[in-house]
XYZ file of C-alpha atoms in Angstrom:
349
model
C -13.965 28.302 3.600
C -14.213 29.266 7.408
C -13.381 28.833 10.474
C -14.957 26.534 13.406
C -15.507 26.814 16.922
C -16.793 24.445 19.366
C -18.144 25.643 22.823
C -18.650 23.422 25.875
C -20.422 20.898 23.200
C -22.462 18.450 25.208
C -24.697 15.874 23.947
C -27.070 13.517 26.366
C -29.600 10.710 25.406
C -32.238 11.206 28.200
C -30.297 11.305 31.704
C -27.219 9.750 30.105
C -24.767 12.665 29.130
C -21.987 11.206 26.038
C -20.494 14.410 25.120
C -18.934 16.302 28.254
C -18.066 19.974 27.273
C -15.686 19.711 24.440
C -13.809 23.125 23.454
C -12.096 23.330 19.877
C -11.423 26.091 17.484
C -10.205 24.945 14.164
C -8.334 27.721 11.988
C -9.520 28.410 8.347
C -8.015 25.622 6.013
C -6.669 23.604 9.026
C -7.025 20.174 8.827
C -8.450 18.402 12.503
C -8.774 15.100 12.621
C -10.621 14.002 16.072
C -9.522 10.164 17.622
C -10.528 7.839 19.589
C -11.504 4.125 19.988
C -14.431 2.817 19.084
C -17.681 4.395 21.212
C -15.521 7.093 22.909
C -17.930 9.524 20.782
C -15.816 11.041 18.006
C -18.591 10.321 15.564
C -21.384 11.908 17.039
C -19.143 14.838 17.560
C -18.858 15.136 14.024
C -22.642 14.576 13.483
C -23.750 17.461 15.663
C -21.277 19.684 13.337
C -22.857 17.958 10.739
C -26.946 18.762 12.477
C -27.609 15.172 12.109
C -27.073 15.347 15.985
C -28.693 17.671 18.187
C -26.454 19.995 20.553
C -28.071 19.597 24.053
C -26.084 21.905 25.554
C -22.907 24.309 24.120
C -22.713 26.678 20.653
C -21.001 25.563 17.498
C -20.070 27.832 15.019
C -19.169 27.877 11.647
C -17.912 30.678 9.903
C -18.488 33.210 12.388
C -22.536 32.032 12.552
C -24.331 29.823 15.521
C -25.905 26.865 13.532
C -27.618 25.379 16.756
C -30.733 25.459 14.861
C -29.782 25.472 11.546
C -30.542 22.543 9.191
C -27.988 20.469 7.946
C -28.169 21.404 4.291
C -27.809 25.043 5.431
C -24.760 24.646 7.186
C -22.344 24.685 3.792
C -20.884 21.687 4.864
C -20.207 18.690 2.660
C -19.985 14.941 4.426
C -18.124 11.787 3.502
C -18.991 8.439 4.793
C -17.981 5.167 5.755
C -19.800 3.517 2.990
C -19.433 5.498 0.598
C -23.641 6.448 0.176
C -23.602 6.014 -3.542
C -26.938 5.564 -5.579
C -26.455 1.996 -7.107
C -28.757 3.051 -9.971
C -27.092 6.152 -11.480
C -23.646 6.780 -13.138
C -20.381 8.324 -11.490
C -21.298 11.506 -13.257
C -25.100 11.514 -11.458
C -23.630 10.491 -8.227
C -21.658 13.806 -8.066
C -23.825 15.981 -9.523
C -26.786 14.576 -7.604
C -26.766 17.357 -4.950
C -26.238 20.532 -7.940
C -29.317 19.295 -9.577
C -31.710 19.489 -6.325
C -30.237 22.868 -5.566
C -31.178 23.817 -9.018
C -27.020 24.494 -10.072
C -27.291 25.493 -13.764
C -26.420 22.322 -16.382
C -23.561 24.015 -17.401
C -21.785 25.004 -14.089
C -22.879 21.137 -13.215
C -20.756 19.904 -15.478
C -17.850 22.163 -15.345
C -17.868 21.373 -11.380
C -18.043 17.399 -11.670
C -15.443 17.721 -14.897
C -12.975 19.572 -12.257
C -13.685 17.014 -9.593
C -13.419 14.307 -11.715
C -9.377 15.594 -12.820
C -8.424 16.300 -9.667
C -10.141 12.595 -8.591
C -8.660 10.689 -11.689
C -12.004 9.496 -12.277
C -12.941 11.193 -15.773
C -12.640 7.835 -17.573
C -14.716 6.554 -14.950
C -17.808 8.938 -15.241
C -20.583 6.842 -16.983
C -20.073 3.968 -14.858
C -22.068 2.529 -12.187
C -21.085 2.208 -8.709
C -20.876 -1.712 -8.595
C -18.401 -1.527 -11.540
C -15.967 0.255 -9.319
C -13.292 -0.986 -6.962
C -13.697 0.302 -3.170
C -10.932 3.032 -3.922
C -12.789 3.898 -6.732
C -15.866 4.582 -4.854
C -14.197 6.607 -2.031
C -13.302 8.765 -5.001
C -16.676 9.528 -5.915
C -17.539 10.084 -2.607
C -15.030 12.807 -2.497
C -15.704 13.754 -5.585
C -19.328 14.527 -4.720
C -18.291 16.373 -1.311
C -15.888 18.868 -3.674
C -18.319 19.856 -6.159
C -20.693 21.654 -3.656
C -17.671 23.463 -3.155
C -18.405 23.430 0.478
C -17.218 25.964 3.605
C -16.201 22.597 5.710
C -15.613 19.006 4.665
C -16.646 16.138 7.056
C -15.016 12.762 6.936
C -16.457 10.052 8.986
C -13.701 7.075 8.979
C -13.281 7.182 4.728
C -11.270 4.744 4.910
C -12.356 2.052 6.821
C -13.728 -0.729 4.689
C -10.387 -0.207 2.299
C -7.642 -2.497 2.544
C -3.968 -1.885 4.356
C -2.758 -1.240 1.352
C -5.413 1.051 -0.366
C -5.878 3.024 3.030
C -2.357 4.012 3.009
C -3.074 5.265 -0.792
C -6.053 6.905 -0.112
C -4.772 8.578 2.847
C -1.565 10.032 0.912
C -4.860 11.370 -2.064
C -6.531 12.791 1.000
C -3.953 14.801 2.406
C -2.736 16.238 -0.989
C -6.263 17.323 -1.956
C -7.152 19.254 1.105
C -3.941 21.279 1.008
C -4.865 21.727 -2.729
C -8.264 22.844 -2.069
C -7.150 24.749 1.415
C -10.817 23.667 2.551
C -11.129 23.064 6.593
C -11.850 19.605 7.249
C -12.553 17.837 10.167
C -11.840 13.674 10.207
C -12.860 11.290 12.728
C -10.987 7.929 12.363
C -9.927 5.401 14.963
C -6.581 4.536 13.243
C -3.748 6.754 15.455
C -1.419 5.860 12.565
C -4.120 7.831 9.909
C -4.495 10.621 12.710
C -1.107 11.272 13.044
C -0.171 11.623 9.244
C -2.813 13.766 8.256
C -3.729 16.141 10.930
C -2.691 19.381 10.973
C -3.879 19.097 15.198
C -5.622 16.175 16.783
C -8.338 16.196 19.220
C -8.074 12.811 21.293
C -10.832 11.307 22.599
C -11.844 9.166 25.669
C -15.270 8.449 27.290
C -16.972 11.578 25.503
C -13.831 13.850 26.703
C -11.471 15.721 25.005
C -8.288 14.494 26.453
C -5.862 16.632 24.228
C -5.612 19.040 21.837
C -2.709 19.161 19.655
C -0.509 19.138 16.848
C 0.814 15.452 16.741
C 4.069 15.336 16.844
C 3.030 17.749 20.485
C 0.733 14.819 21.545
C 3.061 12.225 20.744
C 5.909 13.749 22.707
C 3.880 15.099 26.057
C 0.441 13.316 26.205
C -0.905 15.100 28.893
C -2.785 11.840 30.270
C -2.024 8.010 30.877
C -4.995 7.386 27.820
C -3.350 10.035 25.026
C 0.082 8.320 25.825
C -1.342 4.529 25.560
C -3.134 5.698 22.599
C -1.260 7.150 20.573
C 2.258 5.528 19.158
C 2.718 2.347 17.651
C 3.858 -0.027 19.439
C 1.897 1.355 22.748
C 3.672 3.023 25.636
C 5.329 0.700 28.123
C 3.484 1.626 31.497
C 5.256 0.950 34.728
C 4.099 1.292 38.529
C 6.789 3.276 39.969
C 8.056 5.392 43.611
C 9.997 8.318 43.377
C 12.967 8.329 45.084
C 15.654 11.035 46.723
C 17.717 9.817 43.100
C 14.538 9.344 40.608
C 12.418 6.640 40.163
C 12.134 2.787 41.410
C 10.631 0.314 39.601
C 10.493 -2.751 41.159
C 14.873 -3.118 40.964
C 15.087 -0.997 38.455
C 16.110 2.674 38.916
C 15.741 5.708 36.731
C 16.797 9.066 36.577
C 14.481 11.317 36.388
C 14.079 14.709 34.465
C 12.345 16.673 36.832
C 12.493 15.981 41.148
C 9.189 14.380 42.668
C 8.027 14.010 46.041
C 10.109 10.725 47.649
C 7.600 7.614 48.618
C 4.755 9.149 45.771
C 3.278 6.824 43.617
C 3.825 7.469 40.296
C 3.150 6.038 36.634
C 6.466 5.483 34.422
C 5.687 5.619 30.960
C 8.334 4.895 28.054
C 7.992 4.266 24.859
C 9.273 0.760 22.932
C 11.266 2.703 20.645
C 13.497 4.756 23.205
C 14.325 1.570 24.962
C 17.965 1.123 23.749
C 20.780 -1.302 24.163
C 23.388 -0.396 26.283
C 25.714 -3.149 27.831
C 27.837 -1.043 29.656
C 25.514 0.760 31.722
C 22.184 -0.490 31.366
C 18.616 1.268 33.225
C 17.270 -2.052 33.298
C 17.678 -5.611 32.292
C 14.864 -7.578 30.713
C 14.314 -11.138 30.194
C 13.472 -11.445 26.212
C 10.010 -14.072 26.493
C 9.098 -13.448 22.844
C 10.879 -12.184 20.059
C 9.244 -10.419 16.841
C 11.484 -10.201 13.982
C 9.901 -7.510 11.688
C 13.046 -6.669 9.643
C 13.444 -2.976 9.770
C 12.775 -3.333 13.654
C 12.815 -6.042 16.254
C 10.525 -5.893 19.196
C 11.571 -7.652 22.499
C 8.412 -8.738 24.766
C 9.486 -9.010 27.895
C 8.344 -7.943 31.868
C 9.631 -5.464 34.879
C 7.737 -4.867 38.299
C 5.472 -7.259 37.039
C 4.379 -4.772 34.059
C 4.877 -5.892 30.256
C 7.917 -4.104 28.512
C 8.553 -3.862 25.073
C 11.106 -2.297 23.307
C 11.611 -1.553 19.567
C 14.865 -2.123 18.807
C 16.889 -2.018 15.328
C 16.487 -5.097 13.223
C 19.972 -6.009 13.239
C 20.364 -6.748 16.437
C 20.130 -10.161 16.991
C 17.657 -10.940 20.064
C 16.500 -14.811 20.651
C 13.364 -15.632 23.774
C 15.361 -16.149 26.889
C 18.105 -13.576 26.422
C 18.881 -11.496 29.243
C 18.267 -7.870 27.396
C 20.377 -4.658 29.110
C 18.567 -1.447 28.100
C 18.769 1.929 28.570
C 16.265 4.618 28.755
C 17.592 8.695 28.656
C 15.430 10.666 31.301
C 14.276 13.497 28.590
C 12.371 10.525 26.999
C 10.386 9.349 30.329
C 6.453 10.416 30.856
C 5.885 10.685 34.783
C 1.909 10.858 35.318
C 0.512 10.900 38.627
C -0.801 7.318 39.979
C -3.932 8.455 40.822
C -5.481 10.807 38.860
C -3.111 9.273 35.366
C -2.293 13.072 34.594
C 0.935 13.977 33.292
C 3.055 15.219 36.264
């Protein structure tokens, strides 16, 4: 195991740079997972930790040694992919030891290395099977179980879980989390899904447009995103975003007024952000009133769609209250649970 450290990592195809100077260190045994939306550059983050990348400019580190220049199998790292990279031609067992037997592993610690895989996998029964008699759960497993037997320094997951179902994802991800903390190994996930991120990451690292927006543990990220992109992105339903002007009191929007929990400069344009979920009712002395225009009913939870200072609203409200399109909603927000960015820049004020 070891640790790794990233050092004003950039990465440019010709003239165009993709990477801009991202700075991480991940502990020993800590668990990173890096997210973003699609082409924000996560994965070829993880493929210049990987060397399937080239570093243009920067240092990355892992275990205390510069592997700028060193070649991927070199680097004690093992990778799992997307889709899956089995050989459709050889059995389970093969598939995992594939990468002992060109590295010239004894037979016998082979076998004692895919046999202890294979337990902690659930896939013993499964070992002289081919790939196409295996369900896509199945084959994540041998993926995994291929990546543990090298017994590697760092493990590398580019978005496992992706060509799973809901259902199977949510499965796998619960099998993924329980086998890193029972093999303490750091590992380093890229995913898209901010759901996936935020269950299994020991600390994120948020990405926009080749920049590291935030660094964090998640529950950190979720409560003070530090720009107008972390907050949007992460949380489920989105943050509610709302063009606001501080006041003498707090904060207009549109006839709306809020307090605030810190004072601002009165007449400065500001971004309100709250989140659907800390939207409550609250007849007697409402923040706001909202016009329900659609109504989800989702059981545990309701969501009211609805619009202020010409911004969309929603809010996430329990599902027994009874909400139909057209009611007139009063809601309440507590100022500890308002985001105040700056208008221009979209930084957290």
């Amino acid at each position: 195991m070891a640790d790794v450290r990233l050092r004003n990592v950039r990465k440019s195809y010709g003239d165009t740079e993709v990477i801009h100077g991202v700075d991480c260190e991940i502990a020993d045994g800590e668990f990173v997972v890096v997210v973003g939306p699609s082409g924000c550059g996560k994965s070829t983050l993880l493929r210049m930790v990987a060397g399937l990348e080239e570093i243009t400019k920067g240092e990355i580190a892992i275990g205390g040694r510069v592997v700028n220049d060193i070649e991927p199998k070199d680097r004690d790292i093992a990778m799992v992919f997307q889709n899956y990279a089995l050989y459709p031609h050889m059995s389970v067992f093969d598939n995992m030891a594939y990468g002992l037997k060109i590295r010239g592993v004894p037979r016998s610690e082979i076998e004692a290395r895919v046999e202890k895989a294979a337990n902690i996998l659930q896939l013993k029964p499964l070992l002289e099977r081919k790939p196409r008699q295996l369900s896509g759960g199945q084959r994540q497993r041998v993926a995994m179980g291929r990546a543990i037997v090298r017994d590697p320094q760092v493990f590398l997951f580019d978005e496992p879980l992706s060509n799973l179902d809901a259902k199977l994802r949510v499965q796998m991800r619960v099998e993924i989390k329980r086998l890193q903390q029972d093999l303490g190994t750091t590992s380093i996930y890229v995913t898209h899904d901010q759901v996936e991120a935020m269950t299994l990451a020991d600390r994120l690292v948020v990405m926009n447009a080749g920049v590291a927006e935030q660094v964090g543990p998640p529950i950190e990220v979720y409560e003070r995103p530090e720009t107008v992109f972390v907050a949007g992105f992460i949380g489920s339903p989105a943050m509610n975003f709302l063009p606001a002007i501080a006041t003498e009191n707090g904060l207009s929007v549109g006839e709306a007024r809020f307090r605030a929990a810190q004072r601002l400069e009165p007449g400065r344009n500001v971004t309100v952000g709250v989140r659907p979920e800390h939207l409550e009712l609250d007849p007697a002395s409402p923040t706001l009133r909202v016009r329900a225009e659609l109504v989800e009913a989702l059981g545990a939870d309701t969501i009211v769609h609805g619009t202020l200072a010409g911004a969309p609203l929603l809010a996430r409200l329990p599902g027994t209250q009874r909400v139909v399109a057209g009611d007139e909603v009063p809601l309440r927000c507590a100022p500890e649970h308002l985001h105040v960015f700056d208008g221009a820049t979209g930084k957290r004020i």
